mmCIF file of C-alpha atoms in Angstrom:
data_model
loop_
_atom_site.group_PDB
_atom_site.id
_atom_site.type_symbol
_atom_site.label_atom_id
_atom_site.label_comp_id
_atom_site.label_asym_id
_atom_site.label_seq_id
_atom_site.Cartn_x
_atom_site.Cartn_y
_atom_site.Cartn_z
ATOM 1 C CA MET A 168 2.116 -25.262 19.183
ATOM 2 C CA ARG A 169 4.870 -23.167 17.337
ATOM 3 C CA SER A 170 7.602 -21.847 19.569
ATOM 4 C CA ALA A 171 7.991 -18.191 19.990
ATOM 5 C CA GLN A 172 11.198 -18.196 18.068
ATOM 6 C CA ARG A 173 9.521 -19.900 15.204
ATOM 7 C CA VAL A 174 6.655 -17.303 15.062
ATOM 8 C CA PHE A 175 9.333 -14.685 15.090
ATOM 9 C CA ASN A 176 11.382 -15.802 12.397
ATOM 10 C CA VAL A 177 8.302 -16.146 10.086
ATOM 11 C CA ALA A 178 7.193 -12.702 10.912
ATOM 12 C CA ILE A 179 10.640 -11.266 9.869
ATOM 13 C CA LEU A 180 10.581 -13.364 6.911
ATOM 14 C CA ILE A 181 7.464 -11.815 5.638
ATOM 15 C CA PHE A 182 8.089 -8.578 6.695
ATOM 16 C CA ALA A 183 11.662 -8.684 4.901
ATOM 17 C CA VAL A 184 10.625 -10.675 1.631
ATOM 18 C CA ALA A 185 10.004 -7.631 -0.439
ATOM 19 C CA ALA A 186 13.218 -6.022 0.290
ATOM 20 C CA LEU A 187 15.098 -9.513 -0.115
ATOM 21 C CA LEU A 188 13.451 -9.998 -3.569
ATOM 22 C CA LEU A 189 13.980 -6.433 -5.095
ATOM 23 C CA PRO A 190 14.565 -6.572 -9.028
ATOM 24 C CA THR A 191 18.241 -6.565 -10.306
ATOM 25 C CA THR A 192 17.133 -3.364 -12.042
ATOM 26 C CA VAL A 193 17.738 -1.553 -9.114
ATOM 27 C CA THR A 194 21.394 -1.256 -9.238
ATOM 28 C CA ALA A 195 24.202 -0.099 -6.951
ATOM 29 C CA ALA A 196 24.268 3.127 -9.017
ATOM 30 C CA SER A 197 20.697 3.921 -8.212
ATOM 31 C CA PRO A 198 20.032 6.421 -5.369
ATOM 32 C CA GLU A 199 19.579 5.125 -1.968
ATOM 33 C CA TYR A 200 15.691 5.114 -1.659
ATOM 34 C CA GLY A 201 14.784 5.805 1.788
ATOM 35 C CA ASN A 202 18.181 7.258 2.878
ATOM 36 C CA ASN A 203 18.777 9.841 0.207
ATOM 37 C CA ALA A 204 20.243 12.823 1.926
ATOM 38 C CA GLU A 205 19.961 15.068 -0.878
ATOM 39 C CA VAL A 206 16.195 14.707 -1.324
ATOM 40 C CA GLY A 207 14.957 13.413 1.936
ATOM 41 C CA GLU A 208 13.007 16.033 4.065
ATOM 42 C CA TYR A 209 11.009 15.881 7.337
ATOM 43 C CA LEU A 210 7.524 17.387 7.792
ATOM 44 C CA SER A 211 5.965 17.915 11.146
ATOM 45 C CA ILE A 212 2.283 16.770 11.048
ATOM 46 C CA ASN A 213 -0.207 15.496 13.493
ATOM 47 C CA GLY A 214 2.137 15.039 16.164
ATOM 48 C CA ILE A 215 4.775 13.186 14.142
ATOM 49 C CA GLU A 216 7.814 13.867 11.759
ATOM 50 C CA MET A 217 7.098 12.353 8.776
ATOM 51 C CA TYR A 218 10.011 11.395 6.548
ATOM 52 C CA TYR A 219 9.638 11.655 2.705
ATOM 53 C CA GLU A 220 11.651 11.887 -0.702
ATOM 54 C CA THR A 221 10.574 13.224 -4.181
ATOM 55 C CA TYR A 222 11.969 12.316 -7.422
ATOM 56 C CA GLY A 223 11.367 13.257 -11.029
ATOM 57 C CA ASP A 224 9.306 15.812 -12.703
ATOM 58 C CA GLY A 225 5.584 15.642 -14.203
ATOM 59 C CA GLU A 226 2.250 14.624 -12.787
ATOM 60 C CA PRO A 227 2.321 13.523 -9.073
ATOM 61 C CA LEU A 228 2.434 9.993 -8.345
ATOM 62 C CA VAL A 229 2.548 9.035 -4.699
ATOM 63 C CA LEU A 230 3.670 5.611 -3.708
ATOM 64 C CA ILE A 231 2.501 4.267 -0.377
ATOM 65 C CA HIS A 232 4.278 1.066 1.251
ATOM 66 C CA GLY A 233 2.786 -1.683 3.213
ATOM 67 C CA SER A 234 2.994 -2.844 6.698
ATOM 68 C CA GLY A 235 6.439 -3.174 8.097
ATOM 69 C CA GLN A 236 7.939 -1.699 5.051
ATOM 70 C CA SER A 237 9.289 1.735 3.955
ATOM 71 C CA ILE A 238 10.329 3.652 1.128
ATOM 72 C CA ALA A 239 13.201 1.455 0.195
ATOM 73 C CA ASP A 240 10.507 -1.310 -0.444
ATOM 74 C CA MET A 241 9.165 0.549 -3.233
ATOM 75 C CA SER A 242 12.545 0.979 -5.096
ATOM 76 C CA ALA A 243 11.412 -0.807 -8.090
ATOM 77 C CA GLN A 244 8.414 1.595 -8.551
ATOM 78 C CA ILE A 245 10.612 4.632 -7.854
ATOM 79 C CA SER A 246 12.858 3.918 -10.448
ATOM 80 C CA HIS A 247 10.343 2.823 -12.955
ATOM 81 C CA PHE A 248 8.001 5.937 -12.598
ATOM 82 C CA ALA A 249 10.679 8.559 -11.750
ATOM 83 C CA PRO A 250 11.480 9.303 -15.383
ATOM 84 C CA ARG A 251 7.695 10.078 -16.196
ATOM 85 C CA TYR A 252 6.104 11.368 -13.162
ATOM 86 C CA GLN A 253 7.194 13.317 -9.939
ATOM 87 C CA VAL A 254 7.176 10.651 -7.573
ATOM 88 C CA ILE A 255 6.405 11.267 -3.911
ATOM 89 C CA VAL A 256 7.323 8.402 -1.361
ATOM 90 C CA ALA A 257 7.362 8.630 2.487
ATOM 91 C CA ASP A 258 7.612 6.279 5.667
ATOM 92 C CA SER A 259 4.088 5.974 7.082
ATOM 93 C CA ARG A 260 3.995 6.898 10.769
ATOM 94 C CA ALA A 261 5.575 4.029 13.007
ATOM 95 C CA HIS A 262 7.532 2.849 9.981
ATOM 96 C CA GLY A 263 10.945 3.641 8.543
ATOM 97 C CA LYS A 264 12.277 7.264 9.659
ATOM 98 C CA SER A 265 8.819 8.428 10.613
ATOM 99 C CA GLY A 266 7.814 9.063 14.117
ATOM 100 C CA MET A 267 4.889 7.618 15.891
ATOM 101 C CA THR A 268 2.874 8.545 18.999
ATOM 102 C CA GLU A 269 1.586 6.482 21.854
ATOM 103 C CA GLU A 270 -2.121 6.854 20.188
ATOM 104 C CA GLN A 271 -2.729 3.646 18.083
ATOM 105 C CA MET A 272 -2.673 4.478 14.633
ATOM 106 C CA THR A 273 -5.472 3.856 12.431
ATOM 107 C CA TYR A 274 -5.810 3.900 8.590
ATOM 108 C CA LYS A 275 -7.770 7.116 9.100
ATOM 109 C CA ILE A 276 -5.004 8.587 10.893
ATOM 110 C CA MET A 277 -2.487 7.481 8.401
ATOM 111 C CA ALA A 278 -4.628 8.619 5.515
ATOM 112 C CA ALA A 279 -4.802 12.365 7.287
ATOM 113 C CA ASP A 280 -0.982 12.079 7.487
ATOM 114 C CA TRP A 281 -0.474 11.452 3.677
ATOM 115 C CA VAL A 282 -2.882 14.085 2.963
ATOM 116 C CA ALA A 283 -1.108 16.690 4.970
ATOM 117 C CA LEU A 284 1.979 16.025 3.017
ATOM 118 C CA ILE A 285 0.059 16.379 -0.302
ATOM 119 C CA LYS A 286 -1.124 19.583 0.666
ATOM 120 C CA HIS A 287 2.399 20.805 2.090
ATOM 121 C CA LEU A 288 3.529 20.141 -1.276
ATOM 122 C CA GLN A 289 0.809 21.992 -2.932
ATOM 123 C CA LEU A 290 -0.012 19.184 -5.354
ATOM 124 C CA PRO A 291 -2.757 18.941 -7.782
ATOM 125 C CA PRO A 292 -5.141 15.828 -7.485
ATOM 126 C CA VAL A 293 -2.608 13.114 -7.179
ATOM 127 C CA ARG A 294 -2.237 9.391 -8.605
ATOM 128 C CA LEU A 295 -1.859 6.967 -5.807
ATOM 129 C CA VAL A 296 -0.254 3.492 -5.961
ATOM 130 C CA GLY A 297 -0.697 1.662 -2.645
ATOM 131 C CA TRP A 298 0.569 -2.001 -1.705
ATOM 132 C CA SER A 299 -1.011 -4.061 0.901
ATOM 133 C CA ASP A 300 -1.779 -1.665 3.889
ATOM 134 C CA GLY A 301 -0.587 1.279 1.240
ATOM 135 C CA GLY A 302 -3.575 0.098 -0.520
ATOM 136 C CA ASN A 303 -5.815 0.345 2.454
ATOM 137 C CA ILE A 304 -4.447 3.936 3.128
ATOM 138 C CA SER A 305 -5.041 4.823 -0.570
ATOM 139 C CA LEU A 306 -8.739 3.733 -0.394
ATOM 140 C CA GLU A 307 -9.299 5.710 2.931
ATOM 141 C CA ILE A 308 -7.590 8.842 1.187
ATOM 142 C CA ALA A 309 -9.882 8.390 -1.957
ATOM 143 C CA ARG A 310 -13.133 7.971 0.533
ATOM 144 C CA THR A 311 -12.168 10.796 2.880
ATOM 145 C CA TYR A 312 -10.550 13.322 0.707
ATOM 146 C CA PRO A 313 -11.839 12.804 -2.680
ATOM 147 C CA ASP A 314 -10.340 16.290 -4.016
ATOM 148 C CA SER A 315 -6.946 15.112 -3.281
ATOM 149 C CA VAL A 316 -7.243 12.171 -5.854
ATOM 150 C CA ASP A 317 -7.254 11.771 -9.493
ATOM 151 C CA ARG A 318 -7.004 7.809 -9.596
ATOM 152 C CA LEU A 319 -5.745 5.214 -7.525
ATOM 153 C CA ALA A 320 -3.975 1.850 -8.042
ATOM 154 C CA VAL A 321 -4.045 -0.730 -5.121
ATOM 155 C CA MET A 322 -2.358 -4.046 -4.632
ATOM 156 C CA GLY A 323 -3.540 -6.628 -2.215
ATOM 157 C CA ALA A 324 -5.879 -4.169 -0.116
ATOM 158 C CA ASN A 325 -8.747 -5.580 2.059
ATOM 159 C CA LEU A 326 -11.810 -3.977 3.650
ATOM 160 C CA SER A 327 -11.663 -6.231 6.757
ATOM 161 C CA PRO A 328 -9.070 -8.341 8.731
ATOM 162 C CA ASP A 329 -11.125 -11.388 9.303
ATOM 163 C CA ARG A 330 -11.153 -14.746 7.411
ATOM 164 C CA SER A 331 -13.838 -13.439 4.905
ATOM 165 C CA ALA A 332 -10.971 -11.285 3.569
ATOM 166 C CA VAL A 333 -7.856 -12.712 4.681
ATOM 167 C CA HIS A 334 -6.568 -16.250 4.227
ATOM 168 C CA GLY A 335 -6.738 -18.355 7.548
ATOM 169 C CA TRP A 336 -3.124 -19.014 7.726
ATOM 170 C CA ALA A 337 -2.277 -15.377 7.763
ATOM 171 C CA VAL A 338 -4.967 -14.532 10.425
ATOM 172 C CA ASP A 339 -3.375 -17.151 12.689
ATOM 173 C CA TRP A 340 0.169 -15.765 12.073
ATOM 174 C CA VAL A 341 -0.932 -12.128 13.204
ATOM 175 C CA THR A 342 -2.822 -13.632 16.027
ATOM 176 C CA ASP A 343 0.401 -15.629 17.098
ATOM 177 C CA PHE A 344 2.898 -12.856 16.650
ATOM 178 C CA SER A 345 0.719 -10.121 18.476
ATOM 179 C CA GLN A 346 0.944 -12.312 21.302
ATOM 180 C CA GLU A 347 4.677 -12.640 20.914
ATOM 181 C CA ILE A 348 4.993 -8.788 20.650
ATOM 182 C CA ASP A 349 2.980 -8.718 24.097
ATOM 183 C CA ARG A 350 5.461 -11.204 25.619
ATOM 184 C CA GLN A 351 8.424 -9.122 24.468
ATOM 185 C CA ILE A 352 7.209 -5.956 25.723
ATOM 186 C CA ALA A 353 6.449 -7.242 29.141
ATOM 187 C CA ALA A 354 9.877 -8.929 29.359
ATOM 188 C CA GLY A 355 11.410 -5.241 28.497
ATOM 189 C CA ASN A 356 13.091 -6.536 25.539
ATOM 190 C CA ASN A 357 14.637 -3.758 23.364
ATOM 191 C CA ASP A 358 16.262 -5.791 20.667
ATOM 192 C CA GLN A 359 13.360 -4.729 18.142
ATOM 193 C CA ASN A 360 11.270 -1.601 18.081
ATOM 194 C CA TRP A 361 8.291 -3.746 19.792
ATOM 195 C CA ALA A 362 6.205 -0.632 20.178
ATOM 196 C CA ALA A 363 6.253 0.149 16.637
ATOM 197 C CA LEU A 364 5.331 -3.474 15.699
ATOM 198 C CA LYS A 365 2.638 -3.632 18.074
ATOM 199 C CA GLN A 366 0.896 -0.877 16.498
ATOM 200 C CA GLN A 367 1.441 -2.259 13.081
ATOM 201 C CA PHE A 368 0.141 -5.594 14.112
ATOM 202 C CA TYR A 369 -2.943 -3.966 15.576
ATOM 203 C CA LEU A 370 -3.754 -2.491 12.236
ATOM 204 C CA LEU A 371 -3.332 -6.107 10.923
ATOM 205 C CA ARG A 372 -5.465 -7.569 13.523
ATOM 206 C CA GLU A 373 -8.301 -5.172 13.881
ATOM 207 C CA LEU A 374 -8.454 -3.162 10.775
ATOM 208 C CA PRO A 375 -9.680 -1.861 8.468
ATOM 209 C CA ASP A 376 -13.293 -1.638 8.965
ATOM 210 C CA MET A 377 -14.578 -0.036 5.677
ATOM 211 C CA SER A 378 -18.261 -1.087 4.745
ATOM 212 C CA LEU A 379 -19.249 -1.721 1.181
ATOM 213 C CA ALA A 380 -21.295 1.491 1.181
ATOM 214 C CA GLU A 381 -18.206 3.734 2.375
ATOM 215 C CA LEU A 382 -16.281 1.866 -0.572
ATOM 216 C CA ALA A 383 -18.896 2.594 -3.018
ATOM 217 C CA SER A 384 -18.636 6.315 -2.143
ATOM 218 C CA ILE A 385 -15.240 6.330 -4.025
ATOM 219 C CA LYS A 386 -15.642 8.051 -7.128
ATOM 220 C CA ALA A 387 -12.330 8.257 -8.566
ATOM 221 C CA PRO A 388 -11.037 5.433 -10.884
ATOM 222 C CA VAL A 389 -9.371 2.417 -8.953
ATOM 223 C CA LEU A 390 -7.209 -0.310 -10.262
ATOM 224 C CA VAL A 391 -7.633 -3.338 -7.859
ATOM 225 C CA MET A 392 -4.771 -5.742 -8.039
ATOM 226 C CA ALA A 393 -3.824 -8.939 -6.392
ATOM 227 C CA GLY A 394 -1.781 -12.120 -7.023
ATOM 228 C CA ASP A 395 -3.598 -15.101 -7.573
ATOM 229 C CA LYS A 396 -2.104 -16.770 -4.445
ATOM 230 C CA ASP A 397 -2.385 -13.551 -2.519
ATOM 231 C CA ILE A 398 -2.755 -13.151 1.359
ATOM 232 C CA ILE A 399 -6.180 -11.366 0.420
ATOM 233 C CA ARG A 400 -8.904 -14.084 -0.564
ATOM 234 C CA GLU A 401 -9.514 -13.647 -4.351
ATOM 235 C CA GLU A 402 -13.277 -13.397 -3.832
ATOM 236 C CA HIS A 403 -12.677 -10.423 -1.578
ATOM 237 C CA THR A 404 -10.715 -8.664 -4.447
ATOM 238 C CA VAL A 405 -13.354 -9.297 -6.780
ATOM 239 C CA LEU A 406 -15.942 -7.965 -4.213
ATOM 240 C CA ILE A 407 -13.844 -4.660 -3.735
ATOM 241 C CA TYR A 408 -13.653 -4.271 -7.706
ATOM 242 C CA GLN A 409 -17.501 -5.051 -8.145
ATOM 243 C CA THR A 410 -18.390 -2.508 -5.385
ATOM 244 C CA LEU A 411 -16.607 0.438 -6.939
ATOM 245 C CA ALA A 412 -18.068 2.541 -9.730
ATOM 246 C CA LYS A 413 -15.248 3.028 -11.672
ATOM 247 C CA ALA A 414 -12.711 -0.001 -11.506
ATOM 248 C CA HIS A 415 -10.466 -2.259 -13.427
ATOM 249 C CA LEU A 416 -9.352 -5.692 -11.958
ATOM 250 C CA ALA A 417 -6.055 -7.450 -12.543
ATOM 251 C CA ILE A 418 -5.214 -10.885 -10.873
ATOM 252 C CA PHE A 419 -1.677 -11.630 -11.578
ATOM 253 C CA PRO A 420 -1.227 -15.332 -12.764
ATOM 254 C CA GLY A 421 1.338 -17.217 -10.593
ATOM 255 C CA GLU A 422 1.993 -14.373 -8.475
ATOM 256 C CA THR A 423 1.505 -13.353 -4.591
ATOM 257 C CA HIS A 424 0.965 -10.570 -2.304
ATOM 258 C CA PHE A 425 4.561 -9.419 -3.014
ATOM 259 C CA THR A 426 4.254 -8.874 -7.002
ATOM 260 C CA PRO A 427 5.834 -5.296 -6.710
ATOM 261 C CA ALA A 428 9.047 -6.783 -5.477
ATOM 262 C CA THR A 429 9.118 -10.255 -7.289
ATOM 263 C CA ASP A 430 7.676 -9.130 -10.719
ATOM 264 C CA PRO A 431 8.124 -5.521 -10.715
ATOM 265 C CA ASP A 432 7.894 -5.471 -14.585
ATOM 266 C CA LEU A 433 4.771 -6.975 -14.694
ATOM 267 C CA PHE A 434 3.231 -4.885 -11.817
ATOM 268 C CA ASN A 435 4.701 -1.400 -13.081
ATOM 269 C CA ALA A 436 3.442 -2.021 -16.631
ATOM 270 C CA THR A 437 0.023 -2.658 -15.369
ATOM 271 C CA VAL A 438 -0.034 0.262 -13.294
ATOM 272 C CA GLU A 439 1.392 2.324 -16.039
ATOM 273 C CA ARG A 440 -1.266 1.684 -18.497
ATOM 274 C CA PHE A 441 -3.991 2.485 -16.089
ATOM 275 C CA MET A 442 -2.515 5.739 -14.878
ATOM 276 C CA GLY A 443 -1.810 7.015 -18.329
ATOM 277 C CA GLY A 444 -4.680 8.435 -20.580
ATOM 278 C CA THR A 445 -8.461 8.712 -19.693
ATOM 279 C CA TYR A 446 -10.036 6.120 -17.837
ATOM 280 C CA HIS A 447 -12.309 3.908 -20.204
ATOM 281 C CA ARG A 448 -14.606 1.030 -19.160
ATOM 282 C CA PRO A 449 -15.498 -0.941 -22.332
ATOM 283 C CA GLU A 450 -18.206 -3.649 -22.236
ATOM 284 C CA SER A 451 -18.198 -6.974 -24.301
ATOM 285 C CA LYS A 452 -21.509 -6.149 -25.818
ATOM 286 C CA THR A 453 -19.766 -3.263 -27.738
ATOM 287 C CA PHE A 454 -18.275 -5.714 -29.934
ATOM 288 C CA ILE A 455 -21.684 -7.274 -30.504
ATOM 289 C CA PHE A 456 -24.074 -4.670 -30.761
ATOM 290 C CA GLY A 457 -21.606 -1.780 -31.840
ATOM 291 C CA ASP A 458 -22.640 0.552 -29.006
ATOM 292 C CA SER A 459 -19.817 2.779 -27.500
ATOM 293 C CA GLY A 460 -18.190 1.743 -24.397
ATOM 294 C CA GLU A 461 -18.708 4.043 -21.403
ATOM 295 C CA SER A 462 -15.835 6.532 -20.688
ATOM 296 C CA HIS A 463 -15.296 9.153 -18.188
#
């Protein structure tokens, strides 16, 4: 059996890897994303203070980070998209500078937070880019608040937390570290924000629980992305793609769940191509029979 310290070290490694592997294009001259006093603001919503920052002008593009992350983990995306879009980034509840309540957060609650921010900023239907848990939040927004979304790109999203969707080693890790969190809280340890970690790991362990019928109700165009060695099983990513009415699929070769940080050029270029212009779903038969591809 792995020791508690081993489990803790693995958890911290995985939570920190995206930040550690941020690309060299984010230089010291760049704004301190996630801690930028010139643009940072708080919004009181749904019982919390939600911290957010905005950059650039143009059509609104909302970036949603993953579990255990914060605005800073989307630095490579902020720098890339801010020259062309109005980029809105925030710390999800129980993450970064945003607050939390004693009520267990869910993707539905987090989606409501993000939509409240979108409405507060009086934005037209937005483009969403969600990574990991941010992808799950994005799918929930598109399903529950369709009028708020123009299109969305999700990286490493899943519909359930079990072994049908997530590789077994990750399921085991979440279970192990959830138990370690409970031990630390029982011991009164305050060297980490264990209460926030408990809520974050509840999400990883118990949610999401979106059915295929609920997923199929999403009408906005969706770019479904994953690494070919992702935490999410590749067949599950393909299932998400196949269930959506309007979707493109991108499986990044030689990449992992952390592609937005480890290969931001590839990730950003793929997202940018999807976000620009009109959604188009060509068919191979078009090139054989001469029929026009379907467009929306």
